[in-house]
Coordinates of C-alpha atoms in Angstrom, one line a residue:
Chain A
M1 CA 0.0 0.0 0.0
R2 CA 2.7 2.5 0.9
R3 CA 4.8 1.5 -2.1
R4 CA 1.9 2.0 -4.3
S5 CA 1.1 5.5 -3.0
L6 CA 4.7 6.4 -3.2
L7 CA 4.9 5.2 -6.9
L8 CA 1.6 7.1 -7.6
Q9 CA 3.0 10.2 -6.0
V10 CA 6.2 10.1 -8.2
G11 CA 3.9 9.6 -11.1
I12 CA 1.9 12.6 -10.4
A13 CA 4.8 14.6 -9.6
S14 CA 6.7 13.9 -12.9
L15 CA 3.4 14.6 -14.8
L16 CA 3.0 18.0 -13.2
L17 CA 6.7 18.7 -13.7
A18 CA 6.5 17.5 -17.3
L19 CA 3.4 20.0 -17.9
L20 CA 5.3 22.8 -16.0
A21 CA 8.5 22.0 -18.3
L22 CA 6.4 22.1 -21.4
L23 CA 4.9 25.3 -20.6
V24 CA 8.2 26.8 -19.5
N25 CA 9.7 25.6 -22.7
N26 CA 7.0 27.3 -24.7
L27 CA 7.5 30.4 -22.8
A28 CA 11.2 30.4 -23.1
V29 CA 10.8 29.7 -27.0
N30 CA 8.3 32.5 -27.3
L31 CA 10.3 34.9 -25.2
L32 CA 13.4 34.3 -27.3
R33 CA 11.4 34.5 -30.6
T34 CA 10.3 37.9 -29.7
G35 CA 13.7 39.0 -28.1
L36 CA 12.0 39.9 -24.8
G37 CA 13.9 37.6 -22.2
L38 CA 13.3 38.1 -18.4
D39 CA 14.5 41.5 -17.2
F40 CA 13.5 43.9 -14.5
G41 CA 16.0 46.7 -15.6
W42 CA 13.0 48.6 -17.0
L43 CA 11.7 49.4 -13.7
G44 CA 14.2 52.2 -13.1
R45 CA 13.5 53.9 -16.4
P46 CA 11.2 57.1 -16.6
S47 CA 7.7 56.1 -17.0
G48 CA 6.6 58.9 -19.3
F49 CA 2.9 58.8 -18.2
A50 CA 0.9 61.2 -15.9
L51 CA -1.2 60.1 -13.0
A52 CA -4.3 61.9 -12.1
E53 CA -3.9 61.6 -8.5
S54 CA -1.0 60.9 -6.1
A55 CA -0.6 60.8 -2.5
L56 CA 3.2 61.6 -2.9
P57 CA 4.9 64.0 -5.4
Y58 CA 5.1 62.4 -8.9
S59 CA 5.8 63.3 -12.4
P60 CA 6.1 61.5 -15.7
S61 CA 10.0 61.7 -15.3
D62 CA 9.8 59.4 -12.3
S63 CA 10.7 55.8 -12.6
Y64 CA 8.3 53.1 -13.1
L65 CA 8.8 51.7 -9.8
W66 CA 7.8 55.0 -8.3
A67 CA 4.7 55.1 -10.5
L68 CA 3.7 51.6 -9.2
T69 CA 4.4 52.6 -5.6
I70 CA 2.1 55.5 -6.4
G71 CA -0.6 53.1 -7.6
W72 CA -0.1 51.1 -4.5
L73 CA -0.8 53.9 -2.1
N74 CA -3.9 54.9 -4.2
S75 CA -5.2 51.3 -3.9
L76 CA -4.5 51.3 -0.1
K77 CA -6.4 54.6 0.1
V78 CA -9.6 53.4 -1.4
I79 CA -9.4 49.8 0.2
A80 CA -8.9 51.2 3.7
A81 CA -11.7 53.8 3.2
G82 CA -13.9 51.1 1.6
L83 CA -13.3 48.5 4.5
V84 CA -14.5 51.0 7.2
L85 CA -17.4 52.4 5.3
A86 CA -18.6 49.0 4.0
T87 CA -18.3 47.6 7.6
L88 CA -20.5 50.5 8.9
L89 CA -23.1 50.3 6.1
G90 CA -23.1 46.4 6.2
V91 CA -23.6 46.3 10.1
A92 CA -26.4 49.0 9.8
A93 CA -28.1 47.1 7.1
G94 CA -27.8 43.8 8.7
A95 CA -29.2 45.2 12.0
A96 CA -32.2 47.1 10.0
R97 CA -33.0 43.6 8.4
S98 CA -33.8 42.2 11.9
S99 CA -35.3 45.5 13.1
S100 CA -39.0 45.6 14.4
N101 CA -39.9 48.3 12.0
R102 CA -41.4 46.5 8.9
L103 CA -40.5 49.5 6.6
L104 CA -37.0 49.6 7.6
R105 CA -36.8 46.0 7.3
S106 CA -38.1 45.8 3.8
V107 CA -35.8 48.6 2.7
A108 CA -32.8 46.8 4.0
G109 CA -34.1 43.7 2.4
G110 CA -34.7 45.4 -1.3
Y111 CA -31.1 47.0 -1.0
V112 CA -29.4 43.5 -0.4
A113 CA -31.6 41.8 -3.1
L114 CA -30.9 44.4 -5.5
I115 CA -27.3 45.1 -5.2
R116 CA -26.2 41.4 -5.1
Q117 CA -27.7 40.5 -8.5
V118 CA -26.2 43.3 -10.4
P119 CA -22.6 43.2 -11.5
L120 CA -20.2 45.3 -9.5
L121 CA -18.6 46.9 -12.7
L122 CA -22.1 48.1 -14.0
Q123 CA -22.6 49.7 -10.4
L124 CA -19.1 51.4 -10.7
L125 CA -20.0 52.9 -14.0
F126 CA -23.4 54.1 -12.8
W127 CA -21.7 55.7 -9.8
Y128 CA -19.1 57.5 -12.0
F129 CA -21.0 58.4 -14.9
V130 CA -24.5 59.1 -13.7
A131 CA -24.1 59.9 -10.0
F132 CA -20.8 61.7 -9.6
L133 CA -20.5 63.3 -13.1
G134 CA -24.1 64.4 -12.8
L135 CA -23.5 66.2 -9.6
P136 CA -24.6 69.8 -9.6
E137 CA -22.5 72.5 -8.0
T138 CA -23.6 72.4 -4.4
P139 CA -21.9 74.1 -1.6
I140 CA -23.4 72.7 1.5
G141 CA -22.0 75.2 4.2
D142 CA -18.4 76.2 3.9
L143 CA -16.9 72.6 4.8
I144 CA -18.7 70.4 2.2
R145 CA -18.7 71.2 -1.5
L146 CA -20.1 68.9 -3.9
S147 CA -19.6 69.3 -7.9
N148 CA -18.8 67.0 -10.9
Q149 CA -15.0 68.1 -10.4
G150 CA -14.8 66.4 -7.2
I151 CA -15.9 66.6 -3.7
S152 CA -14.5 68.7 -1.0
L153 CA -15.1 67.4 2.5
L154 CA -13.8 69.5 5.4
G155 CA -11.3 71.1 3.0
V156 CA -9.9 67.7 1.8
P157 CA -10.3 67.5 -1.9
L158 CA -11.5 64.0 -3.2
S159 CA -11.7 63.1 -7.0
V160 CA -14.8 62.2 -8.6
E161 CA -13.1 58.8 -9.5
F162 CA -12.1 58.1 -6.0
C163 CA -15.5 58.8 -4.8
A164 CA -17.1 56.6 -7.5
V165 CA -15.0 53.7 -6.8
L166 CA -15.3 54.0 -2.9
T167 CA -19.1 54.3 -3.1
G168 CA -19.3 51.4 -5.5
L169 CA -17.2 49.0 -3.3
T170 CA -19.0 50.3 -0.2
V171 CA -22.4 49.7 -1.5
F172 CA -21.6 46.4 -3.0
T173 CA -19.6 44.9 -0.1
G174 CA -22.0 46.3 2.3
A175 CA -24.8 44.3 1.1
S176 CA -22.7 41.1 1.6
I177 CA -21.6 42.1 5.0
A178 CA -25.3 42.8 5.9
E179 CA -26.1 39.2 4.9
I180 CA -23.2 37.9 7.2
V181 CA -24.1 40.0 10.1
R182 CA -27.7 39.0 9.8
G183 CA -26.7 35.3 9.5
G184 CA -24.5 35.5 12.5
V185 CA -27.0 37.2 14.8
N186 CA -29.7 34.9 13.7
A187 CA -27.6 31.9 14.4
V188 CA -27.9 32.7 18.2
P189 CA -30.9 31.1 19.3
R190 CA -33.9 32.9 20.4
G191 CA -33.9 31.4 23.8
Q192 CA -30.7 33.4 24.5
W193 CA -32.4 36.7 23.9
E194 CA -35.4 35.6 26.1
A195 CA -33.0 34.4 28.8
F196 CA -31.1 37.6 29.2
R197 CA -34.3 39.7 29.1
S198 CA -35.9 37.7 31.7
L199 CA -32.7 38.0 33.8
G200 CA -33.4 41.8 33.6
L201 CA -30.5 42.8 31.5
S202 CA -30.8 45.8 29.4
E203 CA -30.7 45.3 25.5
G204 CA -27.4 46.7 25.0
L205 CA -25.7 44.9 27.8
G206 CA -27.4 41.6 26.7
L207 CA -26.3 42.3 23.0
R208 CA -22.6 42.9 24.2
R209 CA -22.4 40.0 26.7
I210 CA -24.6 37.4 25.5
V211 CA -25.4 37.6 21.7
L212 CA -22.3 39.0 20.2
P213 CA -19.9 36.7 21.8
Q214 CA -21.8 33.9 20.4
A215 CA -22.4 35.7 17.1
L216 CA -18.9 37.1 16.3
P217 CA -17.0 33.7 16.0
A218 CA -19.4 33.1 12.9
I219 CA -19.2 36.6 11.6
L220 CA -15.4 37.5 11.7
P221 CA -14.3 34.7 9.4
A222 CA -16.9 35.5 6.7
L223 CA -16.1 39.3 7.0
T224 CA -12.3 38.5 6.3
S225 CA -13.1 36.9 3.1
Q226 CA -15.6 39.9 2.3
Y227 CA -12.6 42.1 3.1
L228 CA -10.3 40.3 0.6
N229 CA -13.0 40.5 -2.0
L230 CA -13.2 44.1 -1.5
A231 CA -9.5 44.5 -2.0
K232 CA -9.4 42.4 -5.3
N233 CA -12.6 44.3 -6.5
S234 CA -10.9 47.6 -6.0
T235 CA -9.1 46.7 -9.3
L236 CA -12.2 47.4 -11.3
A237 CA -11.1 50.9 -10.6
I238 CA -9.4 51.0 -14.1
A239 CA -13.1 51.2 -15.5
V240 CA -13.6 54.8 -14.2
G241 CA -10.1 55.7 -14.8
Y242 CA -8.7 55.7 -11.1
A243 CA -5.1 55.4 -10.9
D244 CA -4.8 52.2 -8.7
L245 CA -2.2 49.7 -8.6
Y246 CA -3.8 47.5 -11.4
A247 CA -4.5 50.4 -13.7
V248 CA -0.8 51.7 -13.4
S249 CA 0.4 48.3 -13.9
D250 CA -1.8 47.6 -17.0
T251 CA -0.4 51.0 -18.4
T252 CA 3.3 50.0 -17.5
I253 CA 2.8 46.6 -19.5
T254 CA 1.3 48.0 -22.4
Q255 CA 4.3 50.5 -22.7
T256 CA 7.1 48.1 -21.9
G257 CA 5.6 44.8 -23.1
R258 CA 6.9 43.2 -20.0
A259 CA 3.8 41.1 -19.2
I260 CA 5.5 38.3 -17.2
E261 CA 7.5 40.6 -15.1
G262 CA 4.4 42.8 -14.6
F263 CA 2.2 39.8 -13.8
L264 CA 4.7 38.6 -11.2
L265 CA 4.9 42.3 -9.5
L266 CA 1.0 42.3 -9.2
L267 CA 1.1 38.6 -8.0
I268 CA 3.4 39.5 -5.1
S269 CA 1.6 42.8 -4.4
F270 CA -1.8 41.0 -4.0
L271 CA -0.1 38.3 -1.9
L272 CA 1.4 41.0 0.4
L273 CA -2.0 42.9 0.4
N274 CA -4.1 39.5 1.4
L275 CA -1.4 38.7 4.1
L276 CA -2.0 42.5 5.3
I277 CA -5.6 41.9 5.7
S278 CA -5.9 38.6 6.8
G279 CA -3.0 39.0 9.3
G280 CA -4.9 42.2 10.7
M281 CA -8.3 40.3 10.7
A282 CA -6.6 37.4 12.6
G283 CA -5.3 39.9 15.3
I284 CA -8.7 41.6 15.6
N285 CA -10.2 38.1 15.8
A286 CA -8.0 37.0 18.5
T287 CA -8.3 40.4 20.6
V288 CA -12.0 40.7 20.2
L289 CA -12.8 36.9 21.2
G290 CA -10.2 37.0 23.9
R291 CA -11.9 40.2 25.4
L292 CA -15.4 38.7 25.1
R293 CA -14.3 35.7 26.7
R294 CA -12.6 37.4 29.8
S295 CA -15.5 39.9 30.1
R296 CA -18.1 37.0 30.5
Chain B
M1 CA -37.5 49.7 19.5
N2 CA -38.9 52.7 21.4
R3 CA -42.5 53.5 20.0
W4 CA -41.6 57.2 19.2
L5 CA -38.5 56.2 17.5
N6 CA -40.2 53.5 15.5
R7 CA -42.8 56.1 14.2
F8 CA -40.0 58.5 13.5
V9 CA -38.0 56.1 11.5
T10 CA -41.2 55.1 9.5
L11 CA -41.8 58.8 8.8
L12 CA -38.3 59.4 7.7
L13 CA -38.2 56.4 5.4
T14 CA -41.7 57.3 4.0
A15 CA -40.4 60.8 3.0
V16 CA -37.0 59.5 1.5
I17 CA -38.9 56.9 -0.4
G18 CA -41.7 59.3 -1.6
W19 CA -38.9 61.9 -2.6
G20 CA -37.2 59.0 -4.4
A21 CA -40.4 57.8 -6.1
W22 CA -41.2 61.4 -7.2
S23 CA -37.8 62.2 -8.7
V24 CA -37.9 58.7 -10.4
I25 CA -41.3 59.4 -12.0
H26 CA -40.3 63.2 -13.0
W27 CA -37.2 61.6 -14.7
L28 CA -39.2 59.0 -16.5
L29 CA -41.8 61.4 -17.7
V30 CA -39.6 64.5 -18.6
A31 CA -36.0 63.4 -19.2
A32 CA -35.7 59.9 -20.1
D33 CA -35.4 58.9 -23.7
W34 CA -35.6 55.2 -24.4
R35 CA -34.6 55.1 -27.9
V36 CA -31.0 54.2 -26.9
V37 CA -32.5 50.9 -25.7
V38 CA -35.6 50.4 -28.1
S39 CA -34.0 50.8 -31.3
N40 CA -30.9 48.8 -30.5
L41 CA -32.5 45.6 -29.0
P42 CA -31.0 43.4 -31.5
L43 CA -27.5 44.8 -30.8
Y44 CA -28.0 44.0 -27.1
A45 CA -29.1 40.5 -27.9
V46 CA -26.5 39.3 -30.5
G47 CA -23.9 42.2 -31.0
S48 CA -22.7 42.7 -34.4
Y49 CA -23.4 39.2 -35.5
P50 CA -24.3 39.1 -39.3
V51 CA -27.9 40.2 -39.9
D52 CA -29.1 37.5 -42.0
Q53 CA -27.6 35.0 -39.6
R54 CA -29.3 36.5 -36.5
W55 CA -31.9 33.9 -36.2
R56 CA -29.4 31.4 -34.9
P57 CA -28.3 32.8 -31.7
L58 CA -31.9 34.2 -31.2
L59 CA -33.3 30.7 -31.7
W60 CA -30.7 29.3 -29.1
M61 CA -31.8 32.1 -26.6
V62 CA -35.6 31.3 -27.1
A63 CA -34.9 27.7 -26.6
L64 CA -33.0 28.5 -23.5
F65 CA -36.1 30.6 -22.3
V66 CA -38.6 27.8 -23.0
L67 CA -36.5 25.2 -21.2
I68 CA -36.1 27.6 -18.0
G69 CA -40.0 28.0 -18.3
I70 CA -40.6 24.2 -18.4
T71 CA -38.0 23.5 -15.9
L72 CA -39.6 25.9 -13.4
L73 CA -43.4 25.7 -14.4
G74 CA -43.9 22.6 -16.2
P75 CA -45.4 19.3 -14.8
R76 CA -43.5 18.0 -11.8
R77 CA -43.2 14.4 -13.2
G78 CA -43.7 12.4 -16.2
P79 CA -41.6 11.8 -19.4
L80 CA -40.7 15.5 -19.8
Q81 CA -39.0 15.5 -16.3
R82 CA -36.8 12.6 -17.4
W83 CA -35.6 14.2 -20.6
L84 CA -34.8 17.6 -18.8
P85 CA -31.4 16.8 -17.6
L86 CA -30.4 15.7 -20.9
L87 CA -31.8 18.7 -22.6
W88 CA -30.0 21.2 -20.3
I89 CA -26.6 19.5 -21.0
A90 CA -27.4 19.7 -24.8
M91 CA -27.9 23.3 -24.6
A92 CA -24.1 24.1 -24.5
P93 CA -23.0 22.1 -27.6
V94 CA -26.2 23.1 -29.6
G95 CA -25.6 26.7 -28.7
L96 CA -21.9 26.5 -29.7
W97 CA -22.9 25.0 -32.9
L98 CA -25.8 27.5 -33.7
V99 CA -23.4 30.3 -32.8
A100 CA -20.1 29.2 -34.4
G101 CA -21.5 27.5 -37.4
G102 CA -19.9 24.7 -39.3
L103 CA -21.9 21.4 -39.9
M104 CA -24.1 22.8 -42.6
L105 CA -24.4 26.2 -41.0
Q106 CA -22.4 29.1 -42.3
P107 CA -19.2 29.8 -39.9
V108 CA -19.2 32.9 -38.0
S109 CA -16.0 34.2 -36.6
T110 CA -15.8 34.8 -32.8
R111 CA -15.0 38.5 -33.7
D112 CA -18.7 38.8 -34.6
W113 CA -20.0 37.3 -31.5
G114 CA -21.5 39.7 -29.0
G115 CA -24.4 41.0 -26.8
F116 CA -26.0 38.9 -24.5
T117 CA -25.2 35.7 -26.6
L118 CA -21.7 36.2 -25.6
T119 CA -22.3 36.7 -22.0
L120 CA -24.2 33.4 -21.9
L121 CA -21.8 31.7 -24.0
L122 CA -18.9 32.7 -21.8
T123 CA -21.0 31.9 -18.7
F124 CA -22.0 28.4 -19.9
G125 CA -18.5 27.6 -21.5
S126 CA -16.3 28.6 -18.5
G127 CA -18.6 27.1 -16.0
L128 CA -18.8 23.7 -17.9
L129 CA -15.0 23.7 -17.9
A130 CA -14.5 24.8 -14.3
L131 CA -16.6 22.5 -12.5
P132 CA -14.9 19.3 -13.3
L133 CA -11.4 21.2 -12.8
G134 CA -12.7 22.4 -9.5
V135 CA -13.9 18.9 -8.3
L136 CA -10.4 17.5 -9.0
L137 CA -8.8 20.4 -7.3
A138 CA -11.0 19.7 -4.3
L139 CA -10.2 16.2 -4.2
G140 CA -6.5 16.9 -4.6
R141 CA -6.4 19.2 -1.8
R142 CA -7.9 16.4 0.4
S143 CA -5.9 13.7 -1.0
R144 CA -3.4 11.7 1.3
L145 CA -0.6 12.2 -1.1
P146 CA 1.5 15.2 -0.1
V147 CA 2.5 16.0 -3.8
L148 CA -0.9 16.2 -4.9
R149 CA -2.2 18.0 -1.8
L150 CA 0.3 20.5 -1.9
S151 CA 0.4 21.6 -5.5
S152 CA -3.6 21.6 -5.5
T153 CA -3.4 23.9 -2.4
A154 CA -0.8 26.1 -4.0
Y155 CA -2.8 26.5 -7.2
I156 CA -6.2 27.2 -5.3
E157 CA -4.5 29.8 -2.9
L158 CA -2.6 31.6 -5.6
M159 CA -5.5 31.9 -7.9
R160 CA -7.7 33.2 -5.0
A161 CA -5.2 35.8 -4.1
V162 CA -5.2 37.6 -7.4
P163 CA -8.2 39.7 -8.7
L164 CA -10.0 38.4 -11.8
I165 CA -9.4 41.3 -14.1
A166 CA -5.6 40.8 -13.8
V167 CA -6.3 36.9 -14.4
L168 CA -8.5 38.0 -17.6
F169 CA -5.9 40.5 -18.8
F170 CA -2.8 38.1 -18.4
G171 CA -5.0 35.3 -19.9
Q172 CA -5.3 37.5 -23.0
L173 CA -1.5 38.4 -22.9
L174 CA 0.2 35.2 -21.5
I175 CA -1.9 32.2 -22.8
P176 CA -0.3 32.6 -26.2
L177 CA 3.2 32.7 -24.8
F178 CA 2.6 29.6 -22.9
L179 CA 1.6 27.7 -25.9
P180 CA 3.8 26.3 -28.8
P181 CA 4.6 28.9 -31.5
G182 CA 2.1 28.7 -34.4
L183 CA -0.9 27.3 -32.2
E184 CA -3.1 30.3 -32.0
I185 CA -6.5 30.5 -30.1
N186 CA -8.8 33.3 -30.4
R187 CA -9.8 36.0 -27.8
V188 CA -13.3 34.4 -26.8
L189 CA -11.6 31.1 -26.1
R190 CA -8.8 32.6 -24.2
A191 CA -11.5 34.5 -22.0
V192 CA -13.3 31.3 -21.4
L193 CA -10.1 29.5 -20.4
A194 CA -9.1 32.3 -18.0
F195 CA -12.6 32.6 -16.5
A196 CA -12.6 28.6 -16.1
L197 CA -8.8 28.5 -14.5
F198 CA -10.0 31.4 -12.0
A199 CA -13.5 29.8 -11.3
A200 CA -12.0 26.3 -10.5
A201 CA -10.1 27.7 -7.6
Y202 CA -13.4 29.1 -6.0
I203 CA -15.4 26.0 -7.0
A204 CA -12.8 23.9 -5.4
E205 CA -13.2 25.5 -2.2
D206 CA -16.9 25.1 -2.3
V207 CA -16.8 21.3 -3.3
R208 CA -14.2 20.8 -0.5
G209 CA -16.9 22.4 2.2
G210 CA -19.2 19.8 0.7
L211 CA -16.7 17.1 1.0
Q212 CA -16.2 17.9 4.7
A213 CA -19.7 17.8 5.4
I214 CA -19.9 14.1 4.4
P215 CA -19.5 12.0 7.7
P216 CA -16.6 9.4 7.3
T217 CA -19.0 6.7 8.1
Q218 CA -20.4 6.9 4.7
R219 CA -16.8 6.0 3.3
E220 CA -16.5 3.1 5.7
A221 CA -20.1 1.8 4.9
A222 CA -19.2 1.9 1.3
A223 CA -15.8 0.0 2.1
V224 CA -17.7 -2.5 4.0
L225 CA -20.1 -3.2 1.2
G226 CA -17.1 -4.0 -0.9
L227 CA -17.0 -0.9 -3.0
S228 CA -13.7 0.1 -4.2
E229 CA -12.1 3.5 -3.2
W230 CA -13.1 4.8 -6.8
Q231 CA -16.5 3.6 -6.8
S232 CA -17.2 5.0 -3.3
L233 CA -15.9 8.3 -4.3
Q234 CA -18.1 8.2 -7.5
L235 CA -21.4 6.7 -6.1
V236 CA -21.4 7.6 -2.3
V237 CA -19.2 10.6 -1.6
L238 CA -19.4 13.1 -4.5
P239 CA -23.1 12.9 -5.1
Q240 CA -23.7 14.0 -1.7
A241 CA -20.8 16.6 -1.5
L242 CA -22.0 18.3 -4.5
R243 CA -25.5 18.4 -3.4
T244 CA -24.4 19.9 -0.2
A245 CA -22.3 22.4 -2.0
L246 CA -25.0 23.3 -4.4
P247 CA -26.2 26.5 -2.7
S248 CA -22.5 27.9 -2.8
L249 CA -22.1 26.5 -6.3
T250 CA -24.9 28.7 -7.4
N251 CA -23.5 31.8 -5.8
Q252 CA -20.3 31.0 -7.9
A253 CA -22.4 30.6 -11.1
V254 CA -24.3 33.9 -10.6
G255 CA -20.9 35.7 -9.9
L256 CA -19.6 34.1 -13.0
L257 CA -22.4 35.5 -15.1
Q258 CA -21.8 38.9 -13.4
N259 CA -18.1 38.7 -13.9
T260 CA -18.3 38.3 -17.7
S261 CA -19.0 41.9 -17.7
L262 CA -15.3 42.5 -16.8
M263 CA -14.5 41.4 -20.4
A264 CA -15.9 44.7 -21.7
I265 CA -12.7 46.5 -20.1
L266 CA -10.6 44.1 -22.3
G267 CA -12.6 44.8 -25.5
L268 CA -15.1 42.0 -25.9
V269 CA -18.4 43.3 -27.1
E270 CA -20.7 41.2 -24.5
L271 CA -23.6 42.9 -23.0
L272 CA -21.9 45.6 -21.1
G273 CA -19.3 46.0 -23.8
I274 CA -21.8 46.5 -26.7
S275 CA -23.6 49.0 -24.3
R276 CA -20.2 51.0 -23.9
S277 CA -19.9 51.1 -27.6
L278 CA -23.5 52.3 -28.0
L279 CA -22.9 55.1 -25.5
A280 CA -19.8 56.2 -27.5
N281 CA -22.2 56.9 -30.5
P282 CA -22.9 60.8 -30.7
V283 CA -26.6 59.9 -31.3
F284 CA -26.9 58.5 -27.9
I285 CA -24.5 60.7 -26.1
G286 CA -25.1 60.9 -22.2
R287 CA -28.0 58.4 -22.2
F288 CA -26.1 56.6 -19.2
L289 CA -28.8 56.2 -17.0
E290 CA -31.4 54.6 -19.5
V291 CA -28.8 52.0 -20.6
Y292 CA -27.4 51.2 -17.1
L293 CA -31.2 50.7 -15.7
W294 CA -31.9 48.4 -18.7
L295 CA -28.6 46.5 -18.3
A296 CA -29.4 46.2 -14.5
A297 CA -32.7 44.8 -15.3
V298 CA -31.3 42.2 -17.7
Y299 CA -28.6 41.1 -15.1
W300 CA -30.9 41.0 -12.5
L301 CA -33.5 38.9 -14.3
A302 CA -30.7 36.5 -15.5
C303 CA -29.1 36.1 -12.0
T304 CA -32.6 35.7 -10.4
A305 CA -33.6 33.1 -12.9
M306 CA -30.2 31.1 -12.1
A307 CA -31.0 31.4 -8.4
L308 CA -34.6 29.9 -8.9
L309 CA -33.2 27.2 -11.2
S310 CA -30.7 26.2 -8.4
R311 CA -33.5 26.3 -5.8
H312 CA -35.6 24.0 -8.0
L313 CA -32.7 21.6 -8.4
E314 CA -32.0 21.6 -4.7
L315 CA -35.7 20.6 -4.0
R316 CA -35.5 17.8 -6.8
L317 CA -32.3 16.3 -5.2
D318 CA -33.4 16.5 -1.6
P319 CA -33.4 12.9 -0.4
L320 CA -36.1 13.7 2.4
R321 CA -38.8 15.2 -0.1
S322 CA -41.8 12.9 0.0
D323 CA -43.3 13.3 -3.5
R324 CA -40.8 11.3 -5.5

């Protein structure tokens, strides 16, 4: 039995290796044929393209590497803001779906049912072309200014593209988070609510001490995968012209023809990003659950 | 909830909904111009498919609608029900034959495929490729053989780390680089391959969830009955695992249909792509809202139909259902 499984493994391994060798061989042949080779020297050359928005100073004479870094920062900006807003919206909508107010309940239900069945890309185009580019010039007091050139919030200018991507990601991910929150809270048996109420605990205290400690272990892992989805979905920003990591990579590859190297860099960037998000969430998971256990 | 707060929320929501409804009605009556949708219906359906051949994709889509109708509303038993699975499986090759041509039909190049037809073909094609690949990956990840387990896990985790648009973009760029020189495959096929490779990683995780839900006693019982490992997998474990995974597989299928819209960014004229080129036409300039509402309705209906079909399948496969 052991011999057979060992033989089988060797067979599978050699099959995989042969497939890999064939692909790599084809790749090498094609790279030689087109005279490209594998090389990262182009990262230091000036990019020659402008970026509509950058967190740090950037000009077309800066290197490709710096352009990609700016793309990274733009991605991080929209992802970080999206995570916070989508969580707020999702928790609010999830809570609204189990509210005692029937109208509020059905509005939240309609939001989830509508948003989850329409492609995110279509929603992004809607937010960009219809909602934000159609904004009339409306100053609301001195602190908030809306116009189709962008939004100024407490003196901080936000581009239309950024607002459209952020709104699209928030609304789309919020609907999924709402379902997760509702599912997690519903998974706590009704008897638990009745029990803490009959003990005379207030709603807030009961929610914090009784319901959430039981709901969170189910909610947090699903929330992590939604956060990862949001990060990956942020690459659709290219459709509305927001200069995120993927958009900059796309332009870079089109200009240099370095598809393989570009793909490797993008792959590494996203592995890092995923590690950052799942690592952060694992930390939050441990702290939150630990604190909840201690306080019980 | 506090009674007064409850009333206040109801009042506030009523006001917001009323204001929204008023703006929508005002827009519909005064500003909306549906010519961009109404006069281009054939384009949304089949794209730039040759005009004299349009009946072919249209016939396929009508057949699909009829089949959905029969499945959802038709009689619960009888000969028709027995033939339904076969008809469903036949839809993909028949559709490909009708759209691509060959075998007595005039061939039509993939360059001319478009509209909702292309959206459906991309979904069907990549879904059919991704399902077996996903099942294999799921089995590989649970295998006792470390080589198989590690390589499946690495594939699944790497694929799930990358955004779909990157997979599609590099599918268009890189698939030709990995093929022997001289062997070229067209854009649509490249897109189907990239979608399938991507979706397989997600399907694998759903199937793995289904496999984990099967108690080990099932395998033991199959072994006691004298079934070989392969037979037990094929007859006992996989049918149950796939049935358990059906709801999450449906979500993947709905996601796949929605995600075909990403090909619009990469230049295919599927439903969203054809709309983008229509909006670039000076005659229809600025008619974004009409087009997007129309597209949202089409996607919403298609996704809802898929969810209903899957619900129907779940009920049919339920072993505890009484009327079998």
